Coordinates of C-alpha atoms and ligand atoms in Angstrom, one line a residue:
X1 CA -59.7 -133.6 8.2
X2 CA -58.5 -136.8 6.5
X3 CA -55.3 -137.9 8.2
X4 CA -54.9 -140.9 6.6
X5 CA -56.6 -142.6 3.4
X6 CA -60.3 -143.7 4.9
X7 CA -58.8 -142.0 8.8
X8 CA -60.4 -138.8 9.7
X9 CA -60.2 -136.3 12.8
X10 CA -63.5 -134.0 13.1
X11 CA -62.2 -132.1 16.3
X12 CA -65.0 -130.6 18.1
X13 CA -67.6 -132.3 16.6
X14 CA -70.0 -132.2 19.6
X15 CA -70.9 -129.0 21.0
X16 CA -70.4 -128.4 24.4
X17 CA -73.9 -129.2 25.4
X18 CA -73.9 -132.8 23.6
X19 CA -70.3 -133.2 25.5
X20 CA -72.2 -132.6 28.9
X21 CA -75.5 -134.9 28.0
X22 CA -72.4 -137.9 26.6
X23 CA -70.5 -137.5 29.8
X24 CA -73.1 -138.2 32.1
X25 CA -74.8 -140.6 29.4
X26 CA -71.6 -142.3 29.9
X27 CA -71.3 -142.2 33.9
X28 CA -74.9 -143.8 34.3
X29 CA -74.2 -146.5 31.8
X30 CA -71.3 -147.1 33.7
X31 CA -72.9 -147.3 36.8
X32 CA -75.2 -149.8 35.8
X33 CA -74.7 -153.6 37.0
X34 CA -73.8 -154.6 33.7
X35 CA -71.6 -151.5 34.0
X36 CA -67.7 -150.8 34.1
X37 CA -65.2 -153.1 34.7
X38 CA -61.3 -154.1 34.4
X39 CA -61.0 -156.6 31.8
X40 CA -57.6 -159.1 32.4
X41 CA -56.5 -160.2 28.7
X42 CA -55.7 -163.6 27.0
X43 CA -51.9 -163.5 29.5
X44 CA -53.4 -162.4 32.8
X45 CA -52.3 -158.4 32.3
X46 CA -55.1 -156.1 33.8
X47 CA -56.3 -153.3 31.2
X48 CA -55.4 -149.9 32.1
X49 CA -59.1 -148.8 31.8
X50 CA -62.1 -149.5 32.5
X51 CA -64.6 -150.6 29.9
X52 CA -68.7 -151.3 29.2
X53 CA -69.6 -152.8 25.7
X54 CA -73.3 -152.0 24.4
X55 CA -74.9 -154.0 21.8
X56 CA -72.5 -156.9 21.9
X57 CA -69.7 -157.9 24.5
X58 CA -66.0 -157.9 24.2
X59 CA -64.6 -161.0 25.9
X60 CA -60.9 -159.9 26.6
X61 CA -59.6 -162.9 27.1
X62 CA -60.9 -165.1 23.6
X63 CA -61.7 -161.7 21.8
X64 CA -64.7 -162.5 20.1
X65 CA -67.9 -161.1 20.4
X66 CA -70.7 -162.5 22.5
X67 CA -74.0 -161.3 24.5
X68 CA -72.8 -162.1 27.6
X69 CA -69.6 -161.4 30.1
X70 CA -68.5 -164.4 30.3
X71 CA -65.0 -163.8 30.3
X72 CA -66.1 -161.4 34.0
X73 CA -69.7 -161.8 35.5
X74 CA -72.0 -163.4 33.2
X75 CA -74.7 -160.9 32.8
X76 CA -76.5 -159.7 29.6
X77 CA -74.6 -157.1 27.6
X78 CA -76.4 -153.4 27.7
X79 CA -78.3 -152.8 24.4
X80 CA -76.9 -150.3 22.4
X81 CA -79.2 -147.0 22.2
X82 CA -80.6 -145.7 19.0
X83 CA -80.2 -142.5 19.5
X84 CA -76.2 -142.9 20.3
X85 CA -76.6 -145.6 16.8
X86 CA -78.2 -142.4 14.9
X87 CA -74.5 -140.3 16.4
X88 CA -72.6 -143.1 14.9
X89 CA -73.9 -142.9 11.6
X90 CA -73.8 -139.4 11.3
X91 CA -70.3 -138.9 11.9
X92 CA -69.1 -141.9 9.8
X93 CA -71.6 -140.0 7.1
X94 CA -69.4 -136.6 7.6
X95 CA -67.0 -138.2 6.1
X96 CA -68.4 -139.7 3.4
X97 CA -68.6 -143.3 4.7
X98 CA -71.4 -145.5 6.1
X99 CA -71.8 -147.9 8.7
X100 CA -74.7 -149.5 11.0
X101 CA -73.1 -149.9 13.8
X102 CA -74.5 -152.9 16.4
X103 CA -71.9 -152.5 19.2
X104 CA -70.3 -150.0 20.6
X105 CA -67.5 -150.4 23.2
X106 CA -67.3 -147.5 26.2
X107 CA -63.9 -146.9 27.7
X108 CA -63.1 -144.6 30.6
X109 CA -59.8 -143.6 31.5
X110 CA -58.2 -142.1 35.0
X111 CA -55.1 -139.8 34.3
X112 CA -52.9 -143.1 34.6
X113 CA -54.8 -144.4 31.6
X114 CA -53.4 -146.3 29.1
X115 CA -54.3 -148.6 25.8
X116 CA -51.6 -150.5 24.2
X117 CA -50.9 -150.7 20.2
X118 CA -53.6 -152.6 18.6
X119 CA -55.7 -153.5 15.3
X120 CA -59.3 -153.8 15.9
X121 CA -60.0 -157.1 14.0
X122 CA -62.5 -158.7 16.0
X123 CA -65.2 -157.6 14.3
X124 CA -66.8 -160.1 11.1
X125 CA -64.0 -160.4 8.5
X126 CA -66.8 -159.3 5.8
X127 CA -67.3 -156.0 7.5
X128 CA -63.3 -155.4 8.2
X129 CA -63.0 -156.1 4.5
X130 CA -65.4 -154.4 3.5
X131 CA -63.6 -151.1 5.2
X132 CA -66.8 -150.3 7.3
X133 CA -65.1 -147.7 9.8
X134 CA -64.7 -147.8 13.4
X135 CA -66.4 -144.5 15.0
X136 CA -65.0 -143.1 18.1
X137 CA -66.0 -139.9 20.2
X138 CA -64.1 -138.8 23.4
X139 CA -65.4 -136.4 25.8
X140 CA -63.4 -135.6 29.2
X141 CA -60.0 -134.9 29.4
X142 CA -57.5 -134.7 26.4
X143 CA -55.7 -137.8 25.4
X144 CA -52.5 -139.1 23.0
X145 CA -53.7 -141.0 20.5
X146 CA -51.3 -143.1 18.3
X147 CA -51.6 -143.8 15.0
X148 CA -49.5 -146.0 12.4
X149 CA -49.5 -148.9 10.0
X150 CA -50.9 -152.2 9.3
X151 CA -47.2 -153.7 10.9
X152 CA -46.7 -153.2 14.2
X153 CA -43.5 -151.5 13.6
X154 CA -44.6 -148.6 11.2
X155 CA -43.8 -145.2 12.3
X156 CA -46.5 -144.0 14.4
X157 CA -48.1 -140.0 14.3
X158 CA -49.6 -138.9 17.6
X159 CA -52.8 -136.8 17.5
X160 CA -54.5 -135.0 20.4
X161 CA -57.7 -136.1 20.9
X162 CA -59.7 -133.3 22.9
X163 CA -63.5 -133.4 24.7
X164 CA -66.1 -133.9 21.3
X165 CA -63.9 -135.1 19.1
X166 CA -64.7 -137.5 16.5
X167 CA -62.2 -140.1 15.3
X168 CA -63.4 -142.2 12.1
X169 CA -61.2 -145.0 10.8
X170 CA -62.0 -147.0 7.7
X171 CA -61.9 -147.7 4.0
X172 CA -57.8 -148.8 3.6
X173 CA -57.1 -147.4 7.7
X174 CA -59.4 -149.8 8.7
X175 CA -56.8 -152.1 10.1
X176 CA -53.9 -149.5 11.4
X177 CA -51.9 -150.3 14.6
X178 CA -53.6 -147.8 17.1
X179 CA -53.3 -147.0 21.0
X180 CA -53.8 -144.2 23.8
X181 CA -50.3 -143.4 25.2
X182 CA -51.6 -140.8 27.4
X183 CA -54.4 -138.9 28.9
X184 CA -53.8 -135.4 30.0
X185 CA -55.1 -134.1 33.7
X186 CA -57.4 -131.8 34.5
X187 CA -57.6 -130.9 30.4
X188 CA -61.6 -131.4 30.4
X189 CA -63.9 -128.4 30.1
X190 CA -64.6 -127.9 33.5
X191 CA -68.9 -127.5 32.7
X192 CA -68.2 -131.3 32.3
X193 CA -67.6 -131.6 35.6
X194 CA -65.8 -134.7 35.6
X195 CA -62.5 -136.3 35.6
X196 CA -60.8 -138.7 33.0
X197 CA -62.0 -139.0 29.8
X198 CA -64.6 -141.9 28.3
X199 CA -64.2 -142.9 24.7
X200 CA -66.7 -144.5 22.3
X201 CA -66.3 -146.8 19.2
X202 CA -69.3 -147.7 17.1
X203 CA -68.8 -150.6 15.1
X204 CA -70.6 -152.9 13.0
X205 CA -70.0 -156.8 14.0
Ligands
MD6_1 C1 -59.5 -144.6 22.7 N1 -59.8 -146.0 20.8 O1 -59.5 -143.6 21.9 C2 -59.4 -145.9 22.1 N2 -60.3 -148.0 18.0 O2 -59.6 -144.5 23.9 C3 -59.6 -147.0 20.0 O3 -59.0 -148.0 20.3 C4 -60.1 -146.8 18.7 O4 -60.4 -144.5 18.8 C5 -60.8 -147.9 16.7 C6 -61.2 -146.7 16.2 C7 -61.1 -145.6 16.9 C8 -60.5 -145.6 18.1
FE2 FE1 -59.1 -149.5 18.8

């Protein structure tokens, strides 16, 4: 459903088997020594998540792109998967758009999980211009997921992103003011077997 111009909520896109397989996908990728991590931003605050990039590297402190951590431990940034590439596309081509994404960033939230109101604009300014859409899946527990305007201060909607759901955001949303307000406990499907909630975003650098 198109929730915005170019911003679309598939809820329940995955089934409950492809939730399963993404959640423990996500715990091993974590687990790796490249894995999860708190990243401190550009004034010193601590994220309230943790968070894995694939393909390329988020440096939280200069926000650019790079393949390494060098804003944390130095090592090589985890190569993003085709197959979870290949999930990307196909969403992003459910609604109608396209995208080759070469990075994807992993975020996993406890119940005291938060992400503050932001644009994503660190990816190339061709790509951002060119309305290429951020792809995101969540699996785990249910979160609030803000939405507004390109300002800051535009009136925000709150959606309810549950386990499989796909968010796409491009075309003229490419650029909206965005954040996680919330995650709500012990709302995972319990075959899931975990707690907290990961979240994906494709995107093309
Ligand atoms: C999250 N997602 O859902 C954080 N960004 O945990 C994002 O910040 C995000 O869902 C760009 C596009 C889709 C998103
Ligand atoms: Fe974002």
């Amino acid at each position: 459903m198109e929730v915005f111009p170019g911003a679309f909520h598939l809820p329940g896109y995955l089934t409950l088997e492809e939730q399963i397989a993404l959640a423990r996908r996500c715990g091993t990728i974590g687990g790796e020594p490249a894995g999860f991590y708190t990243p401190t931003v550009r004034y010193g605050a601590r994220m309230r998540l943790q968070m894995v990039c694939l393909g390329l590297h988020w440096n939280a402190r200069t926000y650019k792109y790079e393949k390494v951590r060098s804003d944390y431990d130095g090592l090589p940034v985890q190569p993003l998967p085709d197959d979870l590439k290949a999930l990307a596309r196909r969403v992003a081509a459910e609604t109608g758009m396209e995208v080759s994404p070469d990075l994807c960033i992993l975020n996993s939230y406890t119940e005291e999980g938060r992400l503050g109101l932001h644009q994503d604009k660190d990816e190339r300014a061709e790509t951002i211009a060119a309305g290429y859409p951020v792809v995101s899946i969540s699996v785990g527990d249910s979160a609030k997921f803000r939405m507004g305007g390109t300002r800051r201060k535009d009136p925000l909607r709150t959606f309810i992103l549950r386990s499989g759901d796909a968010f796409v955001f491009g075309g003229p949303s490419r650029l909206r003011y965005h954040g996680v307000s919330g995650i709500l406990p012990g709302t995972a499907p319990p075959q899931l077997e975990i707690q907290g909630r990961f979240n994906l975003t494709f995107r093309q650098y």
